PDB file of C-alpha atoms and ligand atoms in Angstrom:
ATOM      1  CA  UNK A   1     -18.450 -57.025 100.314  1.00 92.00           C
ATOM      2  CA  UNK A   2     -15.264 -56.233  98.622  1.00 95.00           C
ATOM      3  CA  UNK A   3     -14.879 -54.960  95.495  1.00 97.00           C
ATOM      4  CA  UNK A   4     -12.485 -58.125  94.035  1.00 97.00           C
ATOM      5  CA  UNK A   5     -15.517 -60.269  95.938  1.00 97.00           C
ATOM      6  CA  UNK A   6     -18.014 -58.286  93.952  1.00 98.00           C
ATOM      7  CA  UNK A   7     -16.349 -58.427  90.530  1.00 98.00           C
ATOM      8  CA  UNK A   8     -15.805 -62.360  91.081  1.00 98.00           C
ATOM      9  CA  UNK A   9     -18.831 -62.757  91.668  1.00 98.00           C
ATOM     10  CA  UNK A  10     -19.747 -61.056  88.564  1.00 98.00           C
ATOM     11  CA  UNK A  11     -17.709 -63.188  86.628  1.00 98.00           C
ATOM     12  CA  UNK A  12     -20.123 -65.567  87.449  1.00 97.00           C
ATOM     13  CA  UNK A  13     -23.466 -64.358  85.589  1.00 98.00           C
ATOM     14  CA  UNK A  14     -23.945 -65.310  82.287  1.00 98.00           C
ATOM     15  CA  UNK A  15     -24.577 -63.192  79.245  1.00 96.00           C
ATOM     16  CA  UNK A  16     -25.865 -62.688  75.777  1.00 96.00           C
ATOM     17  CA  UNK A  17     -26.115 -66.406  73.948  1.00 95.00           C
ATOM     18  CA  UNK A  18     -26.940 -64.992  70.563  1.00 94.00           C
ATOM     19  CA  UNK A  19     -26.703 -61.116  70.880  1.00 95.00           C
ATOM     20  CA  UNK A  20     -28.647 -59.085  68.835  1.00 95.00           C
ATOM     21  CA  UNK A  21     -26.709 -56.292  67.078  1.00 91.00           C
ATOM     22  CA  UNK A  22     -29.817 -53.740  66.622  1.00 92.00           C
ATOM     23  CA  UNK A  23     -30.285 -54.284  70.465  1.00 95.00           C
ATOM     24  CA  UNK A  24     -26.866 -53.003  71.139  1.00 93.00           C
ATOM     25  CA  UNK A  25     -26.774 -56.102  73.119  1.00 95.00           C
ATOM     26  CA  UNK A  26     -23.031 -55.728  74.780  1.00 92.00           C
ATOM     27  CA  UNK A  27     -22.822 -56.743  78.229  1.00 94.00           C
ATOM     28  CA  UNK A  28     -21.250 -54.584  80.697  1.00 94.00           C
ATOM     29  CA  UNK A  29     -17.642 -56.518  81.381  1.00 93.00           C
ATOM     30  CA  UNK A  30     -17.749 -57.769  85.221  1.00 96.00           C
ATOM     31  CA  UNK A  31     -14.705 -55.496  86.318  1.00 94.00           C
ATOM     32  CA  UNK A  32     -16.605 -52.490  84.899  1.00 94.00           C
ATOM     33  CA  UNK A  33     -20.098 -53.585  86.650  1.00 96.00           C
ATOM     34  CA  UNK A  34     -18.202 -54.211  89.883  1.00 97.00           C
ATOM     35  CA  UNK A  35     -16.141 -50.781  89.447  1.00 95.00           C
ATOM     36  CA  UNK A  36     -19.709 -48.713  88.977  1.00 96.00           C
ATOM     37  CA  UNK A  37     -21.452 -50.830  91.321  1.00 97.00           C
ATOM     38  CA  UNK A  38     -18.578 -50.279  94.146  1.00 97.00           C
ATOM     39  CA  UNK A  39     -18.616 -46.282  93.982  1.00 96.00           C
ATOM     40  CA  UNK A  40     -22.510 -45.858  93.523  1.00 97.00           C
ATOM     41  CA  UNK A  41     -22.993 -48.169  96.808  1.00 98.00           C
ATOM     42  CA  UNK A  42     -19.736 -46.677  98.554  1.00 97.00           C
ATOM     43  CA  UNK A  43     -19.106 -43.266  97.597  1.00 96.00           C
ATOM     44  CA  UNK A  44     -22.857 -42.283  96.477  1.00 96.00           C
ATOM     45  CA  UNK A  45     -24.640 -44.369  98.910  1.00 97.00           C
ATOM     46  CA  UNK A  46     -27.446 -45.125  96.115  1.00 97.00           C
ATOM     47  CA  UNK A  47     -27.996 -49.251  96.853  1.00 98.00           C
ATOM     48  CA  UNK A  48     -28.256 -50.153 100.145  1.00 98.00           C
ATOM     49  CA  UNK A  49     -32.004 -50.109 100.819  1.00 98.00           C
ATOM     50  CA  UNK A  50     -32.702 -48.451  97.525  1.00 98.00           C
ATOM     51  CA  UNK A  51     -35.286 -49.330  95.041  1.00 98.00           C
ATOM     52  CA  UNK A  52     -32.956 -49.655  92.230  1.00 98.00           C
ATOM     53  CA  UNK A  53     -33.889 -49.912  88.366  1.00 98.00           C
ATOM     54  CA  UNK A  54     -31.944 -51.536  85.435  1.00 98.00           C
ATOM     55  CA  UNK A  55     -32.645 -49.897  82.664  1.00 98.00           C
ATOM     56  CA  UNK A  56     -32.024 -52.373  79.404  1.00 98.00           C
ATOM     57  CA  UNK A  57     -30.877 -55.040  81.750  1.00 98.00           C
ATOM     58  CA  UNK A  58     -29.859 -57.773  79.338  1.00 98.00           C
ATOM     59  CA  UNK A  59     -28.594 -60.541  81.366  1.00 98.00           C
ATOM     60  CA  UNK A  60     -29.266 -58.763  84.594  1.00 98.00           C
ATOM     61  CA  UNK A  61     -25.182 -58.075  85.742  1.00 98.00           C
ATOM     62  CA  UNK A  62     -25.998 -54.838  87.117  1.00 98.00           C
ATOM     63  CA  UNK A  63     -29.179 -55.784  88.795  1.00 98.00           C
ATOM     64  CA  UNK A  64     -27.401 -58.852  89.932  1.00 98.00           C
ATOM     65  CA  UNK A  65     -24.573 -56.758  91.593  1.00 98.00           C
ATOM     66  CA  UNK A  66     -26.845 -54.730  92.988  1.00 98.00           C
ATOM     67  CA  UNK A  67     -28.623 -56.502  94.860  1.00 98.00           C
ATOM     68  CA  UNK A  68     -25.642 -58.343  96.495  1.00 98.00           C
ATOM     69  CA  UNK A  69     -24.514 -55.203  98.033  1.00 98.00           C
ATOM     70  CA  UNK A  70     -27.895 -54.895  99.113  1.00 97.00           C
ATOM     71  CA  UNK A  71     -30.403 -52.899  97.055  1.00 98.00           C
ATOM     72  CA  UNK A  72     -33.967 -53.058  99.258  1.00 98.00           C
ATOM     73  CA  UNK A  73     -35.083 -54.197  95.653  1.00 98.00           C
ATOM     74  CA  UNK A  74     -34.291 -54.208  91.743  1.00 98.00           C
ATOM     75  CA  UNK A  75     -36.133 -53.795  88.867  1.00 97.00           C
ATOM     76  CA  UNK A  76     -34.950 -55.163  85.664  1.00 98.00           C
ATOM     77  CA  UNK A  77     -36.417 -53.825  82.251  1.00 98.00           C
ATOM     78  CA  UNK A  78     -35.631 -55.055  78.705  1.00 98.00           C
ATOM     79  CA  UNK A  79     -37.434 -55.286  75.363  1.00 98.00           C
ATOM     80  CA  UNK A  80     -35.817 -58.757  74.951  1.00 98.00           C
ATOM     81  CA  UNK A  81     -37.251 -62.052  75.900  1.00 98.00           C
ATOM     82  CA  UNK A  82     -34.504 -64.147  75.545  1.00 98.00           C
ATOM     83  CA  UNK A  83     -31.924 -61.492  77.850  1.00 98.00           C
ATOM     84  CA  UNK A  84     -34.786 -61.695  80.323  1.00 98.00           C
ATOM     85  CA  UNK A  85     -34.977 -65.281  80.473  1.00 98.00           C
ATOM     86  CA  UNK A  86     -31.173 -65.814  80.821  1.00 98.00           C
ATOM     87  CA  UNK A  87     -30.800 -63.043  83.371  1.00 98.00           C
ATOM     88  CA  UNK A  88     -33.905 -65.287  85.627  1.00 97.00           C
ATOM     89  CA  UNK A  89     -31.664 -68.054  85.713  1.00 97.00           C
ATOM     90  CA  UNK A  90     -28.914 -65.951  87.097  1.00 98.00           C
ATOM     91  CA  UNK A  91     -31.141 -64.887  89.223  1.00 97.00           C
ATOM     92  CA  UNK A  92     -31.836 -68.095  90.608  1.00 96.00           C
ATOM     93  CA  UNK A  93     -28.378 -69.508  90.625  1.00 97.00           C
ATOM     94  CA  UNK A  94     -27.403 -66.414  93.042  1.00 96.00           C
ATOM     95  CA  UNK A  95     -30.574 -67.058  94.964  1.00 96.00           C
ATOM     96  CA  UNK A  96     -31.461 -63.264  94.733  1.00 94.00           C
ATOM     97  CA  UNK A  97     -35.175 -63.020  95.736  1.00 90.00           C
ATOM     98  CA  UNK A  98     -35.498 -59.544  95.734  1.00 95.00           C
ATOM     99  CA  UNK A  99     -35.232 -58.943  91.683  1.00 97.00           C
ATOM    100  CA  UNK A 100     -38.137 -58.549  89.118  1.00 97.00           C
ATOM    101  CA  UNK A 101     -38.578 -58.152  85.530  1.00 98.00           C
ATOM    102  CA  UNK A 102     -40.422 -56.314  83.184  1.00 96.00           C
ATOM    103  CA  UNK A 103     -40.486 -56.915  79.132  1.00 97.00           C
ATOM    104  CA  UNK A 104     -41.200 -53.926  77.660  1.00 96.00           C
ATOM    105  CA  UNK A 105     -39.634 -51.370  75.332  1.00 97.00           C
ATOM    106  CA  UNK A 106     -38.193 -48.248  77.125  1.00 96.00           C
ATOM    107  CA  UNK A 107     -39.774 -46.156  74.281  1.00 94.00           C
ATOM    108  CA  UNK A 108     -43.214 -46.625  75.414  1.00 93.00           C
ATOM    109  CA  UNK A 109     -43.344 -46.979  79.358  1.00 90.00           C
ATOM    110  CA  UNK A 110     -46.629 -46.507  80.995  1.00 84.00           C
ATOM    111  CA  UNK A 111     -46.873 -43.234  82.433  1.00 83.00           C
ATOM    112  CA  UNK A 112     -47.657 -44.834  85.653  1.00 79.00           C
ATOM    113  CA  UNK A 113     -43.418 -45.895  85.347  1.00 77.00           C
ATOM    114  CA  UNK A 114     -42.426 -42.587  84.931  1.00 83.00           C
ATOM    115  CA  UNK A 115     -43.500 -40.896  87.954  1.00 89.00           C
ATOM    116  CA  UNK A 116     -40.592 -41.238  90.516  1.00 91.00           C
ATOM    117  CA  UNK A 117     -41.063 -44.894  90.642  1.00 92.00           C
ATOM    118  CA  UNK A 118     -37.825 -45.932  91.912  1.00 96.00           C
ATOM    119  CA  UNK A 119     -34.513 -44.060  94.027  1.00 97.00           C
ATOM    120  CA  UNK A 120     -32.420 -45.259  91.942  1.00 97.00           C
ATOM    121  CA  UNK A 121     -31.712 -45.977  87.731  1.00 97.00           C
ATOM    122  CA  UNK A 122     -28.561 -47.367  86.817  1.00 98.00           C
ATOM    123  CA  UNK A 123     -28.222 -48.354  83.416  1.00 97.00           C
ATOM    124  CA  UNK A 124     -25.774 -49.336  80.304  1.00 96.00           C
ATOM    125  CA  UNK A 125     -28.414 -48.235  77.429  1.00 96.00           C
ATOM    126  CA  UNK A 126     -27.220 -48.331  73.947  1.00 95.00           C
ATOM    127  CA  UNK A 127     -25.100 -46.095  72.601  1.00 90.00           C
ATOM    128  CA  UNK A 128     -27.660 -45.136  69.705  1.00 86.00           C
ATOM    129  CA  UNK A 129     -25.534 -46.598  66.855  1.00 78.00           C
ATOM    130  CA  UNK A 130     -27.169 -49.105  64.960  1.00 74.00           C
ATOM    131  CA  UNK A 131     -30.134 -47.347  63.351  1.00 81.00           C
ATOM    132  CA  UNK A 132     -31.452 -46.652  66.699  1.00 83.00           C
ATOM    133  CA  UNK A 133     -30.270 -42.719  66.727  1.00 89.00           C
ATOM    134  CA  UNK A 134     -31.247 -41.012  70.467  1.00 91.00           C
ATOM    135  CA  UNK A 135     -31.959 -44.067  71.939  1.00 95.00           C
ATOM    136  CA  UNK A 136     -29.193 -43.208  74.255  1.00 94.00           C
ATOM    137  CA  UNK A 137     -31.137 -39.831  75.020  1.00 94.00           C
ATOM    138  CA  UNK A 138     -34.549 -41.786  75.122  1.00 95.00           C
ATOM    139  CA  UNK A 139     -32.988 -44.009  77.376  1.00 96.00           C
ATOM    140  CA  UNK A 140     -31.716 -40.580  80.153  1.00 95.00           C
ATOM    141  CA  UNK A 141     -34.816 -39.335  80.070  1.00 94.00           C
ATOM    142  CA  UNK A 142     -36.675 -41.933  80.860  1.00 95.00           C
ATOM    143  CA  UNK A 143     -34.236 -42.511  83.576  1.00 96.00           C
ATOM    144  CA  UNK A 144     -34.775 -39.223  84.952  1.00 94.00           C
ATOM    145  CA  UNK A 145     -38.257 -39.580  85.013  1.00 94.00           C
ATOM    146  CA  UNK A 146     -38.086 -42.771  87.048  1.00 95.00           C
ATOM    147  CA  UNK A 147     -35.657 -41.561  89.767  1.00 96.00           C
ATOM    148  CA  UNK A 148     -36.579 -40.123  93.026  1.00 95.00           C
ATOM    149  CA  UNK A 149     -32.354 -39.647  93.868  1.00 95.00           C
ATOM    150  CA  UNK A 150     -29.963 -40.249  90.985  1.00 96.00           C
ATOM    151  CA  UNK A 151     -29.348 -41.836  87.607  1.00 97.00           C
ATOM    152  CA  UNK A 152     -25.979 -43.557  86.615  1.00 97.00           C
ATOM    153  CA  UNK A 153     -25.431 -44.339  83.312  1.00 96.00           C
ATOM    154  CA  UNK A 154     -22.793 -45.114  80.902  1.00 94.00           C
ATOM    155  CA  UNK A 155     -22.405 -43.031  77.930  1.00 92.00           C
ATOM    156  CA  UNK A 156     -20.230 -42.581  74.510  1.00 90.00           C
ATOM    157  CA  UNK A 157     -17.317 -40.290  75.294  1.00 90.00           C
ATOM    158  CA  UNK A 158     -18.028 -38.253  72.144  1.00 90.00           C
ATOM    159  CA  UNK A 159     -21.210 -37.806  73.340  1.00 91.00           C
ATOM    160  CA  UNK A 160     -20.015 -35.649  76.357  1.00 92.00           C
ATOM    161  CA  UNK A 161     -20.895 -32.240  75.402  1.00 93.00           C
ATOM    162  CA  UNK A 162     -24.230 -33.025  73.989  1.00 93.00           C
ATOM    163  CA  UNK A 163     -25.614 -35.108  77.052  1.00 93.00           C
ATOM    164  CA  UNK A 164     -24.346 -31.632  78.843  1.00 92.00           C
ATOM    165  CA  UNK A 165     -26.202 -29.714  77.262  1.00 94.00           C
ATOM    166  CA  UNK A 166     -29.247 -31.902  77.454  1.00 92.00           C
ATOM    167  CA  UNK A 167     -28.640 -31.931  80.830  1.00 92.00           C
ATOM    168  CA  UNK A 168     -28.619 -27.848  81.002  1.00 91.00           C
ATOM    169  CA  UNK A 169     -32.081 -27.758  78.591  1.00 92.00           C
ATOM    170  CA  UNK A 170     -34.025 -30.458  81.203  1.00 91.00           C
ATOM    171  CA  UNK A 171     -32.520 -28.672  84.422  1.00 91.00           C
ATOM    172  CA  UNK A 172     -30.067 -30.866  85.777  1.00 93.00           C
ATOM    173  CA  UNK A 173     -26.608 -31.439  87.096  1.00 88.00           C
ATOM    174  CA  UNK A 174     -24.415 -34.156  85.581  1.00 90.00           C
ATOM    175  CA  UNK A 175     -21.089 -35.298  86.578  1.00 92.00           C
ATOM    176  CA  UNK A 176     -18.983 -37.282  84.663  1.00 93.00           C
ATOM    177  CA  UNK A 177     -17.566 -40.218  87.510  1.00 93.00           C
ATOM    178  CA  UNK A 178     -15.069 -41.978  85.299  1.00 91.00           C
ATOM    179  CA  UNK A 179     -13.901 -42.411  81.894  1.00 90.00           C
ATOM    180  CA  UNK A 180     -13.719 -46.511  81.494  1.00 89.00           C
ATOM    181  CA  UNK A 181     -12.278 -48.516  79.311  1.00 84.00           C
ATOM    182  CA  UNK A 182     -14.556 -50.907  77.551  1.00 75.00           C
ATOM    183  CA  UNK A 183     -12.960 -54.080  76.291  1.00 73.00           C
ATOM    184  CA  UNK A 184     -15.331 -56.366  74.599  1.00 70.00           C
ATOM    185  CA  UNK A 185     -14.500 -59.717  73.383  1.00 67.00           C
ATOM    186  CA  UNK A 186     -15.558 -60.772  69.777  1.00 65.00           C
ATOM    187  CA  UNK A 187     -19.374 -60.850  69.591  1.00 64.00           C
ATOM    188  CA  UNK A 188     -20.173 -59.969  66.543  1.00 62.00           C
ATOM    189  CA  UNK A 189     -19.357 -61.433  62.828  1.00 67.00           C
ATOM    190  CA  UNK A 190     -17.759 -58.502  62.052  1.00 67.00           C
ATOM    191  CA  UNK A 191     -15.462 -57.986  65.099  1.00 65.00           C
ATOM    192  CA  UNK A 192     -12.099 -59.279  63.319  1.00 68.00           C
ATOM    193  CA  UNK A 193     -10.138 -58.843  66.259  1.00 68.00           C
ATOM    194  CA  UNK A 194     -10.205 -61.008  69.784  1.00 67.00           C
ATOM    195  CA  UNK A 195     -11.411 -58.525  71.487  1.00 68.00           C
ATOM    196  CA  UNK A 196     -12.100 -54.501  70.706  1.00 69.00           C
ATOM    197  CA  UNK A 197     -11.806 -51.683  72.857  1.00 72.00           C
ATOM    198  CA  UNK A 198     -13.287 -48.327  73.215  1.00 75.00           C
ATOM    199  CA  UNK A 199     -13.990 -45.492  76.233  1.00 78.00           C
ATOM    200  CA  UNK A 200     -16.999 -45.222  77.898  1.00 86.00           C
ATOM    201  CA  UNK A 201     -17.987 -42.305  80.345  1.00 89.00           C
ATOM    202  CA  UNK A 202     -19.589 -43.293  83.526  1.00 91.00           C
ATOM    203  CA  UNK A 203     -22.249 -40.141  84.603  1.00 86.00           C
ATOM    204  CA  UNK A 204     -24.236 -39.379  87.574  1.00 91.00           C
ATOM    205  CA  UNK A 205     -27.112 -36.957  87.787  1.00 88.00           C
ATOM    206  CA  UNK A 206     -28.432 -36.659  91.652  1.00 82.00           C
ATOM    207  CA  UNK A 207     -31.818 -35.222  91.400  1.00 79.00           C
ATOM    208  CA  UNK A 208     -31.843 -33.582  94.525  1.00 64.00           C
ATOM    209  CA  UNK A 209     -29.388 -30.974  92.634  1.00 54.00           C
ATOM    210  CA  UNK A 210     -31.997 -30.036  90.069  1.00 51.00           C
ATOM    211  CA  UNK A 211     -30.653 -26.514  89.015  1.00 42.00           C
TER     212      UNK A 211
HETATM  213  C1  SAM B   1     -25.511 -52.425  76.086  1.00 89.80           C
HETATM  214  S1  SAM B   1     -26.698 -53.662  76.466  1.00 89.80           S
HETATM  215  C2  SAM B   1     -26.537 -53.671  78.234  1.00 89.80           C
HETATM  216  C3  SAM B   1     -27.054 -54.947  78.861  1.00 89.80           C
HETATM  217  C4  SAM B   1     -26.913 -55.027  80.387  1.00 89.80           C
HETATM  218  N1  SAM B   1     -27.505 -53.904  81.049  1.00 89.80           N
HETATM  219  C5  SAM B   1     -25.485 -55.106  80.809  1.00 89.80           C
HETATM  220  O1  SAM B   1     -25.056 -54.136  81.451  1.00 89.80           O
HETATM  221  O2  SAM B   1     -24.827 -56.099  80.529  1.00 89.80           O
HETATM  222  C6  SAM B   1     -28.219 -52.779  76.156  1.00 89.80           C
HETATM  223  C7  SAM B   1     -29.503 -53.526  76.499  1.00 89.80           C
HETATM  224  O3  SAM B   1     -30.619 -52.695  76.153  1.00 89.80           O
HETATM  225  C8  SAM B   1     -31.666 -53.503  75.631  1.00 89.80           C
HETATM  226  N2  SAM B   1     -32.512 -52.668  74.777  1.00 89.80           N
HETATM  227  C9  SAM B   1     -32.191 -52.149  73.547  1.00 89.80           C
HETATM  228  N3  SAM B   1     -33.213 -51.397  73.090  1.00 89.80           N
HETATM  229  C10 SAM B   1     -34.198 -51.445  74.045  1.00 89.80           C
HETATM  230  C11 SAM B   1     -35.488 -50.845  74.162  1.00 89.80           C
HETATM  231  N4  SAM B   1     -35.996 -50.065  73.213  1.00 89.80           N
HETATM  232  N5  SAM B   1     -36.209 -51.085  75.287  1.00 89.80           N
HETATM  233  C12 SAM B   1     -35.715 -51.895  76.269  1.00 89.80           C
HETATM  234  N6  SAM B   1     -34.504 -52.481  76.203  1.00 89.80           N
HETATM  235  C13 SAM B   1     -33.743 -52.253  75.122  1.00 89.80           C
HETATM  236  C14 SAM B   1     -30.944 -54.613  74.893  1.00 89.80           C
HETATM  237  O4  SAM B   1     -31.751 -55.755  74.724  1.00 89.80           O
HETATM  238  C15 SAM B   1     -29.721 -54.849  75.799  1.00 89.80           C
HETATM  239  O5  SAM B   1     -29.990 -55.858  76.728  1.00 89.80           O
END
């Protein structure tokens, strides 16, 4: 699949009907989905036949993306009942069999999710801004407890130097992939403008480069 099929594709799923702020619940615009979905499954070669988990799915886009480029299977986890629901129907439109779900709050996975349950995490957590502070860090670790191969996530730039050196303290490698740009169209009350944007770095962390 091509990476303009991919993102139009994308374009496709729906997202957040009423988001919930203290959720961080921003969905992942389809060009950036398509953009980290294309160099995880092309340059990484993390999808194709992968068990692949979505950590704070939301709507599902990432899962959904996936598991058109071919993910053996995806696993979609979110605290939130009403993302989970919407991102089912997506799931159905795109006839994507190969997807489940899981409603449960990242902060207190059952150990039995935590041993090297999956080859791959990718995730969009949130950024830890809205009275939630480390949730982006609760979010990695967890991540890196799940993985058998590699974690991709999306991160705060200013955060760069302290997931670094987070990444030192738990003994492992992370590269940064990309620096995005994250546009996101009025959600929010508060959002005056049409649409606001902000950078986002895009990490990986293989695991089989442990220090
Ligand atoms: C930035 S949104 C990303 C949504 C989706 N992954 C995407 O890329 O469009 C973060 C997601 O994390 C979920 N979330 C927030 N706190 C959570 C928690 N403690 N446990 C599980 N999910 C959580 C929110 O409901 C929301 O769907």
């Amino acid at each position: 699949m091509k990476l303009k099929e991919l993102e139009s594709c994308l374009q496709q799923v729906d997202t957040f009907e009423n988001p919930k702020l203290l959720l961080e619940q921003y969905p992942t615009r389809p060009h950036i989905a398509a953009c980290m979905l294309y160099t995880i499954h092309n340059t990484f070669g993390d999808i194709e036949d992968k068990v692949v988990a979505d950590l704070g799915c939301g709507c599902g886009v990432l899962s959904i993306g996936a598991a058109m480029l071919g993910a053996g299977f995806c696993l979609g986890f979110d605290v939130d009942e009403d993302a989970l629901e919407i991102f089912r129907t997506n799931a159905d439109e795109f006839e994507l069999p190969n997807i489940d779900l899981v409603q449960c709050d990242i902060c207190s996975l059952p150990a039995q999710c935590l041993v090297k349950a999956v080859d791959t995490v990718i995730m969009n957590p949130p950024f830890g801004t809205k009275h939630n502070k480390g949730m982006d860090m609760t979010f990695l670790k967890t991540a890196l407890q799940m993985a058998r191969t590699s974690v991709y996530s999306l991160h705060k730039t200013s955060t760069r130097e302290h997931i670094q050196k987070k990444a030192a303290d738990w003994n492992v490698k992370m590269e940064v992939v990309a620096e995005l740009r994250y546009d996101l169209p009025a959600s929010y009350k508060f959002h005056k403008k049409k649409s606001v944007s902000s950078y986002a770095l895009f990490f990986v962390i293989k695991l089989y480069s442990r220090l």
